[in-house]
CSV table of C-alpha atoms in Angstrom, one decimal:
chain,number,residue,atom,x,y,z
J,1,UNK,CA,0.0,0.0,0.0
J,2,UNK,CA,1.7,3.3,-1.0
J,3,UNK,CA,1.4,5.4,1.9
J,4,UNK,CA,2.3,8.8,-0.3
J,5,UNK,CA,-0.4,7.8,-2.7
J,6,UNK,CA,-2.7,7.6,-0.1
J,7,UNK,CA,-1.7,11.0,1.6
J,8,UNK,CA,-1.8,12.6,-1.8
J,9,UNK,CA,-5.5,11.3,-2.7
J,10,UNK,CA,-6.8,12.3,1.5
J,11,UNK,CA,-5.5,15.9,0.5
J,12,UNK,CA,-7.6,15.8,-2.6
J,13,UNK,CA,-10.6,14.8,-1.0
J,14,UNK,CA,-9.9,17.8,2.0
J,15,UNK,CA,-9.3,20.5,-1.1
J,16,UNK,CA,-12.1,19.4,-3.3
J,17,UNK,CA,-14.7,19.3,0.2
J,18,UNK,CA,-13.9,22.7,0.9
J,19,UNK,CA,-14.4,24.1,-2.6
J,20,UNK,CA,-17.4,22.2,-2.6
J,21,UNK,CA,-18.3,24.3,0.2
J,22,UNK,CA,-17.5,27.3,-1.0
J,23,UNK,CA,-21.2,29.0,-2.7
J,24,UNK,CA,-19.3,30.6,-5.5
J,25,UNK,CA,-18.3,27.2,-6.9
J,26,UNK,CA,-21.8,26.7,-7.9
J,27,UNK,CA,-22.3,29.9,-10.2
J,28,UNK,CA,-20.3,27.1,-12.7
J,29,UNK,CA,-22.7,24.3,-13.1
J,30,UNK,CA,-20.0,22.8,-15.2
J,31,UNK,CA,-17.6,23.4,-12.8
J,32,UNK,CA,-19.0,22.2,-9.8
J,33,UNK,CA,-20.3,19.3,-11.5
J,34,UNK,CA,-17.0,18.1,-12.7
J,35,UNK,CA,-15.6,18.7,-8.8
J,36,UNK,CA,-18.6,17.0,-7.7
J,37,UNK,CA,-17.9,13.8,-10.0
J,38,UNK,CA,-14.0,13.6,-8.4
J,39,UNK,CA,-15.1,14.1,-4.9
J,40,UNK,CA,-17.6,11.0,-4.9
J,41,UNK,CA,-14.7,8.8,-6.0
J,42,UNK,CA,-12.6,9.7,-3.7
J,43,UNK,CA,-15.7,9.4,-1.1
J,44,UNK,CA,-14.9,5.1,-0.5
J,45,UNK,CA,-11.3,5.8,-0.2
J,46,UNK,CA,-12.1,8.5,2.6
J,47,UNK,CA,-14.1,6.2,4.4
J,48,UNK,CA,-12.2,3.0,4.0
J,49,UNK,CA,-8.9,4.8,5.0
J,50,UNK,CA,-11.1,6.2,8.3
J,51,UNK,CA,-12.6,2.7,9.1
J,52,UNK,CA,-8.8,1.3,8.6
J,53,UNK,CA,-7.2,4.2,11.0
J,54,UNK,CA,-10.4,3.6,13.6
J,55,UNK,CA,-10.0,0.2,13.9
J,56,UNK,CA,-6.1,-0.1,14.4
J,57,UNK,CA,-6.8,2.4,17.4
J,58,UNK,CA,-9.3,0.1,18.8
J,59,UNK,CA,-7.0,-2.8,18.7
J,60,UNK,CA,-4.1,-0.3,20.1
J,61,UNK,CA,-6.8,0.6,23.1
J,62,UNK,CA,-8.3,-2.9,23.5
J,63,UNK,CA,-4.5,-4.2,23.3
J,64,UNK,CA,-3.3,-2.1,26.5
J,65,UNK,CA,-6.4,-2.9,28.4
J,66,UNK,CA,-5.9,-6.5,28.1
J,67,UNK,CA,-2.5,-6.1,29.5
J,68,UNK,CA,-4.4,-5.1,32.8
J,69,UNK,CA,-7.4,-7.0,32.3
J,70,UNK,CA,-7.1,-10.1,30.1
J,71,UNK,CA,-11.0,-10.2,29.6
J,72,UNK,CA,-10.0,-8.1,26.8
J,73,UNK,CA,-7.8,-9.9,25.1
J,74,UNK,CA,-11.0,-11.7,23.1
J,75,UNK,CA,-11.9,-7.7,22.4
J,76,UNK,CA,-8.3,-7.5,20.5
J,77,UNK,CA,-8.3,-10.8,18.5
J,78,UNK,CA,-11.8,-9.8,17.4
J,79,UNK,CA,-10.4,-6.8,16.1
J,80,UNK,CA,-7.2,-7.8,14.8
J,81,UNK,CA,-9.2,-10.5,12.7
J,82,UNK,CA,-11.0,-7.3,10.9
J,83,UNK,CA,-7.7,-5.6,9.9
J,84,UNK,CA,-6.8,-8.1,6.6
J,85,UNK,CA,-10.0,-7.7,5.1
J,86,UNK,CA,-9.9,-3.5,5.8
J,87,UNK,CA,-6.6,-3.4,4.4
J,88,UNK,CA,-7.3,-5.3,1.1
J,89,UNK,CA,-10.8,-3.1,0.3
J,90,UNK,CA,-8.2,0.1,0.8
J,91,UNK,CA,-5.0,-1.1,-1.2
J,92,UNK,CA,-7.8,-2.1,-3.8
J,93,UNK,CA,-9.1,1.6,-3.8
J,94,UNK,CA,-5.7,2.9,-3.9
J,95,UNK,CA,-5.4,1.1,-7.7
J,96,UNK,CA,-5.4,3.7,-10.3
J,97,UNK,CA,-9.6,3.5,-11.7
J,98,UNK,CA,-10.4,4.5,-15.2
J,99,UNK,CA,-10.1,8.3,-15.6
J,100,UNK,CA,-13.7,8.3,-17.4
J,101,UNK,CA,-15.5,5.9,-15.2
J,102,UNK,CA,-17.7,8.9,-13.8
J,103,UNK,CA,-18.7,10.1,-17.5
J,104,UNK,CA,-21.8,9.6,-19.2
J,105,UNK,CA,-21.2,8.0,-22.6
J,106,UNK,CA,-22.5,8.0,-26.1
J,107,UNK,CA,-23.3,4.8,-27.7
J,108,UNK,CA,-23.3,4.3,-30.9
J,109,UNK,CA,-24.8,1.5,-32.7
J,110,UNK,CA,-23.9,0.1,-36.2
J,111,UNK,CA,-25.9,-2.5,-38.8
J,112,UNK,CA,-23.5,-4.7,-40.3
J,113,UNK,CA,-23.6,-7.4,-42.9
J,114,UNK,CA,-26.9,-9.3,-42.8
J,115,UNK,CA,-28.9,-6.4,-44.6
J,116,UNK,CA,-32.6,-5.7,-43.0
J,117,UNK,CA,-31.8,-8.6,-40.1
J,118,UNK,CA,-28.3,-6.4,-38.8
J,119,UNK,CA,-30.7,-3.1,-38.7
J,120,UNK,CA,-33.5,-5.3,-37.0
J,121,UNK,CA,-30.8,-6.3,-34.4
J,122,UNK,CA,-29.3,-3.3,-34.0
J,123,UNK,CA,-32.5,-2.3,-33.4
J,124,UNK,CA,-33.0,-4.9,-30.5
J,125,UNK,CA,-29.5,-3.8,-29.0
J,126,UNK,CA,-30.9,0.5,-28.8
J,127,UNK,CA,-34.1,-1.2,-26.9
J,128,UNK,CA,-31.4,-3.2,-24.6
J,129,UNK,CA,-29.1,-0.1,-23.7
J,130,UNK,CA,-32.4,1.7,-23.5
J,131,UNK,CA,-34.1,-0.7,-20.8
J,132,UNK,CA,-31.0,-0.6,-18.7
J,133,UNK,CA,-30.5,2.9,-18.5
J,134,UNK,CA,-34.1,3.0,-17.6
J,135,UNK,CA,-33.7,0.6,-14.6
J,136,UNK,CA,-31.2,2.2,-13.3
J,137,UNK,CA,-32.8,5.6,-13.7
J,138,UNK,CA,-30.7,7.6,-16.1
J,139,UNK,CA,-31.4,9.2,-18.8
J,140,UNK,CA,-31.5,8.9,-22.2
J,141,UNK,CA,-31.4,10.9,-26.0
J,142,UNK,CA,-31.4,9.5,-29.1
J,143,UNK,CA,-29.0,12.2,-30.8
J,144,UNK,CA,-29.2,10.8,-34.2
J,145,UNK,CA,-30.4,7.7,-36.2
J,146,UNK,CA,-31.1,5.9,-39.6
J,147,UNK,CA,-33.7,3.9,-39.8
J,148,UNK,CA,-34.4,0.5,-41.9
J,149,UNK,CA,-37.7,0.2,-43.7
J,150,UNK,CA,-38.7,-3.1,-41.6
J,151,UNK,CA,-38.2,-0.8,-37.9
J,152,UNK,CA,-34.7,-1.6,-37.3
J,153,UNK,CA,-31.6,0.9,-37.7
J,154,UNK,CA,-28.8,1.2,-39.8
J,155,UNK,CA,-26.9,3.6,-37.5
J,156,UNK,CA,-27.7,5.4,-34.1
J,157,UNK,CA,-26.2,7.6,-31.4
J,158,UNK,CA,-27.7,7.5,-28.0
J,159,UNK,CA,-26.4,9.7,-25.4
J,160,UNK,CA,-27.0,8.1,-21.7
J,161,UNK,CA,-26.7,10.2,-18.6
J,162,UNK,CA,-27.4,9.9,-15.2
J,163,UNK,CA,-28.7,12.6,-13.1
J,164,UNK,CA,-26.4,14.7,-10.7
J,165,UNK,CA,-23.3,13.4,-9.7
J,166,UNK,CA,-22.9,9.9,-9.6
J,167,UNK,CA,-22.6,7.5,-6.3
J,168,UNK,CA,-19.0,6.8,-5.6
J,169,UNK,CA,-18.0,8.3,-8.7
J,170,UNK,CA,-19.2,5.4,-10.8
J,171,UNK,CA,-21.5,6.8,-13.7
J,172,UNK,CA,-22.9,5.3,-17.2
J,173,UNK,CA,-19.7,4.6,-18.4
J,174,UNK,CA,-17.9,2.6,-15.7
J,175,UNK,CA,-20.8,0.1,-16.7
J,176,UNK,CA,-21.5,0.5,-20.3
J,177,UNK,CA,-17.2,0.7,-21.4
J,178,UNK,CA,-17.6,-3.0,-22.2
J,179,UNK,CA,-20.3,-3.0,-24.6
J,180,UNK,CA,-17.6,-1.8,-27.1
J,181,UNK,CA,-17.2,-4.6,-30.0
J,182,UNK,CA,-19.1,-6.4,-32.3
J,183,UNK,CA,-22.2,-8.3,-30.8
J,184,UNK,CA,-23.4,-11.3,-32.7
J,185,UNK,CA,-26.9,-12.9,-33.5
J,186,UNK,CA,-28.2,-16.1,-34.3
J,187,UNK,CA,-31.8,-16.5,-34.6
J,188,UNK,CA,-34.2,-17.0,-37.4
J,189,UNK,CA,-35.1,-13.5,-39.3
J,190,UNK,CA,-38.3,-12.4,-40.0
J,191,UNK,CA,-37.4,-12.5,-43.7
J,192,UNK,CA,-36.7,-16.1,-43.6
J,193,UNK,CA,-39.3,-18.0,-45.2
J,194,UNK,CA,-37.6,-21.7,-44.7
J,195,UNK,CA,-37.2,-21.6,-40.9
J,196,UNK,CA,-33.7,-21.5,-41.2
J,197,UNK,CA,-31.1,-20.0,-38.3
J,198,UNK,CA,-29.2,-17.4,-39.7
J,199,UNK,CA,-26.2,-15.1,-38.5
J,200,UNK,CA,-25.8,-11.7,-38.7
J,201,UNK,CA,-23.8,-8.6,-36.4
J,202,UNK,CA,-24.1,-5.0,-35.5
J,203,UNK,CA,-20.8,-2.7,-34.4
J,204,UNK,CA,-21.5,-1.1,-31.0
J,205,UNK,CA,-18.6,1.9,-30.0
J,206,UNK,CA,-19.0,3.2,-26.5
J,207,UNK,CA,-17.7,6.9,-26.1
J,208,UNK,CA,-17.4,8.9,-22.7
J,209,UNK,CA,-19.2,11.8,-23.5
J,210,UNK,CA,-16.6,14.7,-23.5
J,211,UNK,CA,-17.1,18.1,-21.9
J,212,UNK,CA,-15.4,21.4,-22.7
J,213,UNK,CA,-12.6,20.8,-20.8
J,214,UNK,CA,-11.6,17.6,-22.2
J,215,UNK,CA,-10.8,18.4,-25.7
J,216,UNK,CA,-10.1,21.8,-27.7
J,217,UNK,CA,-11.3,21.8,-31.2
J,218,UNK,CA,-9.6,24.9,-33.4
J,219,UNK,CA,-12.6,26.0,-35.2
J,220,UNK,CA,-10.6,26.9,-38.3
J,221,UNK,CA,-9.7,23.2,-38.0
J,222,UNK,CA,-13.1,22.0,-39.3
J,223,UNK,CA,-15.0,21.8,-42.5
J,224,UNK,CA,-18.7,21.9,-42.2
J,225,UNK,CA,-20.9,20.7,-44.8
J,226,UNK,CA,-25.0,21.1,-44.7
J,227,UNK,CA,-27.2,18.9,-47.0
J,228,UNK,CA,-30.6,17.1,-47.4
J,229,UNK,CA,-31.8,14.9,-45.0
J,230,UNK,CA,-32.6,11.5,-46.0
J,231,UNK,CA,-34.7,10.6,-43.1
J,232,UNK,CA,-38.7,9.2,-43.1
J,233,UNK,CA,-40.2,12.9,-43.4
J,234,UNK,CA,-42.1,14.9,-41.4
J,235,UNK,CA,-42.4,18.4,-40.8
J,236,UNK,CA,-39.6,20.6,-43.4
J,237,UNK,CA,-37.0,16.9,-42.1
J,238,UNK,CA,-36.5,16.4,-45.9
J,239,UNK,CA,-37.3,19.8,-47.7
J,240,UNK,CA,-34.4,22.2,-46.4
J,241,UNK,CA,-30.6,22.0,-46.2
J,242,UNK,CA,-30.4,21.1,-42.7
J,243,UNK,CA,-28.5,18.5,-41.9
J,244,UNK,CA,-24.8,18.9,-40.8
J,245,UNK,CA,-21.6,17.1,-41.9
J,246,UNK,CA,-18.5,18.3,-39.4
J,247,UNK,CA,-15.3,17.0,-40.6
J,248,UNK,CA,-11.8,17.2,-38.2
J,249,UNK,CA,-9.1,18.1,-40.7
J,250,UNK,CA,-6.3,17.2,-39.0
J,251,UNK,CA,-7.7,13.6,-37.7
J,252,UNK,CA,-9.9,12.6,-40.8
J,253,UNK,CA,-12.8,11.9,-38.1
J,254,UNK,CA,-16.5,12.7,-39.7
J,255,UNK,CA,-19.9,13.1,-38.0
J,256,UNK,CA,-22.8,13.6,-38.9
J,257,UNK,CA,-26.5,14.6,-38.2
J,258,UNK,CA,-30.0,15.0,-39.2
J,259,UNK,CA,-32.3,14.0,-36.7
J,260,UNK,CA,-33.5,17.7,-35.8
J,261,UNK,CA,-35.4,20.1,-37.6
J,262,UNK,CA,-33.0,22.9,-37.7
J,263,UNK,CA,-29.3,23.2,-39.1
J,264,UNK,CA,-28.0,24.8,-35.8
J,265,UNK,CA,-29.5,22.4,-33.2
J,266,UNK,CA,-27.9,19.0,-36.2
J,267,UNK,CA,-24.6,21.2,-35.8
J,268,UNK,CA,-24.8,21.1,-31.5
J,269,UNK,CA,-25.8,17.5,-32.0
J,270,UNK,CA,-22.7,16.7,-34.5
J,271,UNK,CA,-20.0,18.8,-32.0
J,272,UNK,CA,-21.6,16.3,-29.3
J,273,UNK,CA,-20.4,13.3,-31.0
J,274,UNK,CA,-17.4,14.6,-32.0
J,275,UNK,CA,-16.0,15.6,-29.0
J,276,UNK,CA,-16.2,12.4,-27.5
J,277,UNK,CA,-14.7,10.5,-30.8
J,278,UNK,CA,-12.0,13.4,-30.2
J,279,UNK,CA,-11.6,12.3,-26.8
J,280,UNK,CA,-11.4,8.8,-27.8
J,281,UNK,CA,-8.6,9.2,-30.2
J,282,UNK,CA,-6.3,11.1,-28.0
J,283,UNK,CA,-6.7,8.3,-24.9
J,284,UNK,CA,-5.9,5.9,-27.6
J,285,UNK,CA,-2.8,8.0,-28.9
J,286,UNK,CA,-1.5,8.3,-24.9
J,287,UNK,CA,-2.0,4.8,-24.7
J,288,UNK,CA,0.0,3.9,-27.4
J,289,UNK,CA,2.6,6.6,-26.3
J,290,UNK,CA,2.9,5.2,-22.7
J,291,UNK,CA,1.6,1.8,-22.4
J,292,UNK,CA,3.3,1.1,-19.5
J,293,UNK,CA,1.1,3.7,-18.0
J,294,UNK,CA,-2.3,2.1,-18.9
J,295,UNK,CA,-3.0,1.1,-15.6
J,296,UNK,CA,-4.9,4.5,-15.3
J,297,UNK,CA,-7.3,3.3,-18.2
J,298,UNK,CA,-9.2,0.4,-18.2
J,299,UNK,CA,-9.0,-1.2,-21.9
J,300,UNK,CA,-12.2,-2.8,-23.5
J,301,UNK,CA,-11.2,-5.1,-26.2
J,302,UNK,CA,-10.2,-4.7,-30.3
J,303,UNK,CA,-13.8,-3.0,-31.6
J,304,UNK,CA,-13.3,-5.0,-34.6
J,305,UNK,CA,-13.3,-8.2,-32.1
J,306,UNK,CA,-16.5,-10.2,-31.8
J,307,UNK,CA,-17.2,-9.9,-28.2
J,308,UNK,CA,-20.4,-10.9,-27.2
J,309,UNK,CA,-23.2,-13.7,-29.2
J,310,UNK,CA,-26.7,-13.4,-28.6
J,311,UNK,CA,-28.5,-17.3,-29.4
J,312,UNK,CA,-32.2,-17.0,-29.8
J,313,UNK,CA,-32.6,-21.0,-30.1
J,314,UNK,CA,-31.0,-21.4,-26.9
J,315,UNK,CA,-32.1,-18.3,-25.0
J,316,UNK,CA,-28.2,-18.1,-24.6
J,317,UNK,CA,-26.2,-15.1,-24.3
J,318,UNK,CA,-22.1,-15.3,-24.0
J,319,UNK,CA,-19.7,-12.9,-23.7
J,320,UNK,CA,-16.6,-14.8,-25.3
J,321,UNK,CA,-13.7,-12.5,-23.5
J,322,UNK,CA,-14.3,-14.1,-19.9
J,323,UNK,CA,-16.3,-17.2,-21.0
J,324,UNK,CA,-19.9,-15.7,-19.6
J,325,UNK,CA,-22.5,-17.7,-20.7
J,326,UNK,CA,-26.2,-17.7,-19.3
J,327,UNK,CA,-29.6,-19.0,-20.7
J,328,UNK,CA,-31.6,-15.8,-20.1
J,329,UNK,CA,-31.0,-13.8,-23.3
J,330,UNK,CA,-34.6,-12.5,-23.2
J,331,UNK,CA,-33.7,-10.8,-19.8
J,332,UNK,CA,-30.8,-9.3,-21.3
J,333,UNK,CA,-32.7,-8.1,-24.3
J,334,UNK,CA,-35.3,-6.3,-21.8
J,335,UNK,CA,-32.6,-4.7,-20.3
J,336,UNK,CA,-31.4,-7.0,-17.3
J,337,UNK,CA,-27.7,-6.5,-18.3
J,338,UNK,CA,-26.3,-6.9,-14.4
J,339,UNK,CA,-25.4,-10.2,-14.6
J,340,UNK,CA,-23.1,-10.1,-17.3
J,341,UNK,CA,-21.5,-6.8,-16.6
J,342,UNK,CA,-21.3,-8.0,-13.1
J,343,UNK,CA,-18.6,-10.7,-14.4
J,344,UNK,CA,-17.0,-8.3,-17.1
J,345,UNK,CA,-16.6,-5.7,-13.8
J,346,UNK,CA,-15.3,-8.0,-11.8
J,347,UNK,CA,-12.7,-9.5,-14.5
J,348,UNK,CA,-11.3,-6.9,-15.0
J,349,UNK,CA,-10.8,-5.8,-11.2
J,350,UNK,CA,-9.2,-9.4,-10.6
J,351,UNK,CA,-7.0,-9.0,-13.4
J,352,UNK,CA,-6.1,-4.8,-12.4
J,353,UNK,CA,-5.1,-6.2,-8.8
J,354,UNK,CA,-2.8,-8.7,-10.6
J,355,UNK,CA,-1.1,-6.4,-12.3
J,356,UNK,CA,-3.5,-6.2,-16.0
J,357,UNK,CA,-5.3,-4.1,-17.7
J,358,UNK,CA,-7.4,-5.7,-19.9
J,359,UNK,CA,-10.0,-8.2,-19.9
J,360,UNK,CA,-8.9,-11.8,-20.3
J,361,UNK,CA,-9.7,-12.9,-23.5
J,362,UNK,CA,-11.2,-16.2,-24.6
């Protein structure tokens, strides 16, 4: 346990409680939001490192009265027995966490080969993300989306947020990061008229929604186009110029969006997106710069990697990095994800205490 690290995070948490005090903090929603989000992670360390420092007083106390009276001596043991397990939930705390597990993300869901059956299960996996946030009472916004002609999607963004600062500094995306990949389905389509299984896959990419702070984008570095949107109509959706194409010259990254009715609210929408593929990119480029740092960043697995298959036959679903399987896919599809982000959560904190950082892969 590294007794400087520990100091060093305490005197955070002191700092960051008295500006949190302070009323003026607050005229900065942004501000005090983002200072809000770092004090409730360091909350469990606080109180673990207090229970620790309690407790070894106890057993000094109970020690020195069991010197006089020996009826104490039980009083010690019992105490020194609760010291092991008290020290491991602290050194575990003191672990470097994943810089972005207090964010809210933005998912962003693909169709991939398997024509109308990939938008129809992309479709499925929007409804999935969609019941979960739900459940656990965040919110939700679809920020853009393509849909197929049989109800699917070809291509969605879905920001998920949770409301106020998150407990113990875990928000969406310290349970959503492992989503990232390429989920698989097996199941009869709709469009199959012999009854045969077929396979098919959609591209999921999970973003930690960036704020201001996190990334600086030159204006003057990006090309903005407006066109036509090609969406399913409604009111002036396919009769004006308003959608928005924002293009980042120096990284090559486009975005793009039509879902609203107006060019300015399709350009706020775009800069959303973009900020957090922004964001993405430069975590990747420090990672690759310093990868003997990536302690600090918990890794999900290749995106191009097929990561999780979803067996409509079977009722199975099996997540192939850690060997998850469970016969309760129409759970997962209504949302009960717990289970199997339970075992990618806990994966990955088994392998981070043994020195890892990423998921074992199967």
């Amino acid at each position: 346990m590294s007794s400087e690290r520990l100091a060093a995070l305490l005197d955070e948490y002191a700092e960051l409680e008295k500006r949190l005090a302070d009323p003026a903090i607050h005229a900065d929603q942004n501000t005090a939001r983002r200072v809000g989000r770092r004090y409730a992670e360091l909350v469990p360390l606080h109180k673990a490192a207090g229970e620790l420092e309690q407790a070894r007083a106890d057993l000094v106390a109970a020690r020195e009265l069991a010197a006089e009276d020996p009826a104490f001596g039980e009083e010690a043991d019992s105490i020194a027995a609760t010291l092991p397990a008290l020290e491991e939930r602290l050194a575990e705390l003191l672990i470097p966490r994943d810089p972005h597990d207090a964010k809210d993300v933005i998912i962003e869901i693909k169709a991939g080969e398997g024509g109308e059956e990939s938008a129809l299960f992309a479709g499925d996996l929007l409804r999935m993300y969609t019941r979960y946030a739900e459940r656990h009472g965040w919110l939700t916004e679809v920020i853009d989306a393509q849909d197929s002609d049989l109800g699917g999607v070809k291509d969605v963004s879905l920001a998920i947020k949770t409301k106020g600062v998150p407990d113990g500094g875990n928000g969406v995306w310290s349970r959503l990061k492992w989503e990232g990949g390429v989920h698989r389905v097996q199941r009869v389509p709709v469009t199959e008229s012999q009854g045969r299984i077929h396979t098919s896959a959609a591209g999921v990419l999970v973003l930690p929604e960036a704020e201001d702070v996190d990334v600086t984008i030159d204006p003057n570095e990006l090309r903005i186009d407006v066109f036509r949107s090609s969406g399913p109509g409604g009111q002036s959706v396919n009769t004006t110029d308003s959608a928005v194409r924002i293009t980042h010259l120096p990284t090559g990254v486009v975005v793009s969006c039509q879902n609203e009715k107006s060019q300015l609210q399709n350009r706020e929408q775009a800069m959303r997106i973009l900020r957090a593929r922004l964001l993405a990119v430069a975590q990747e480029q420090a990672d690759a710069a310093a990868s003997d740092a990536r302690k600090a960043q918990v890794r999900t697995v290749d995106r191009s990697e097929r990561i999780r298959t979803y067996n409509f036959p079977q009722n199975r679903i099996t997540d192939h990095r850690i060997g998850y399987t469970a016969y309760n896919l129409d759970l997962a599809l209504a949302g009960e994800l717990d289970g199997v982000l339970d075992a990618l959560a806990e994966a990955d904190r088994a392998a981070r205490l043994a020195g890892d950082t990423e998921l074992t892969r199967r």
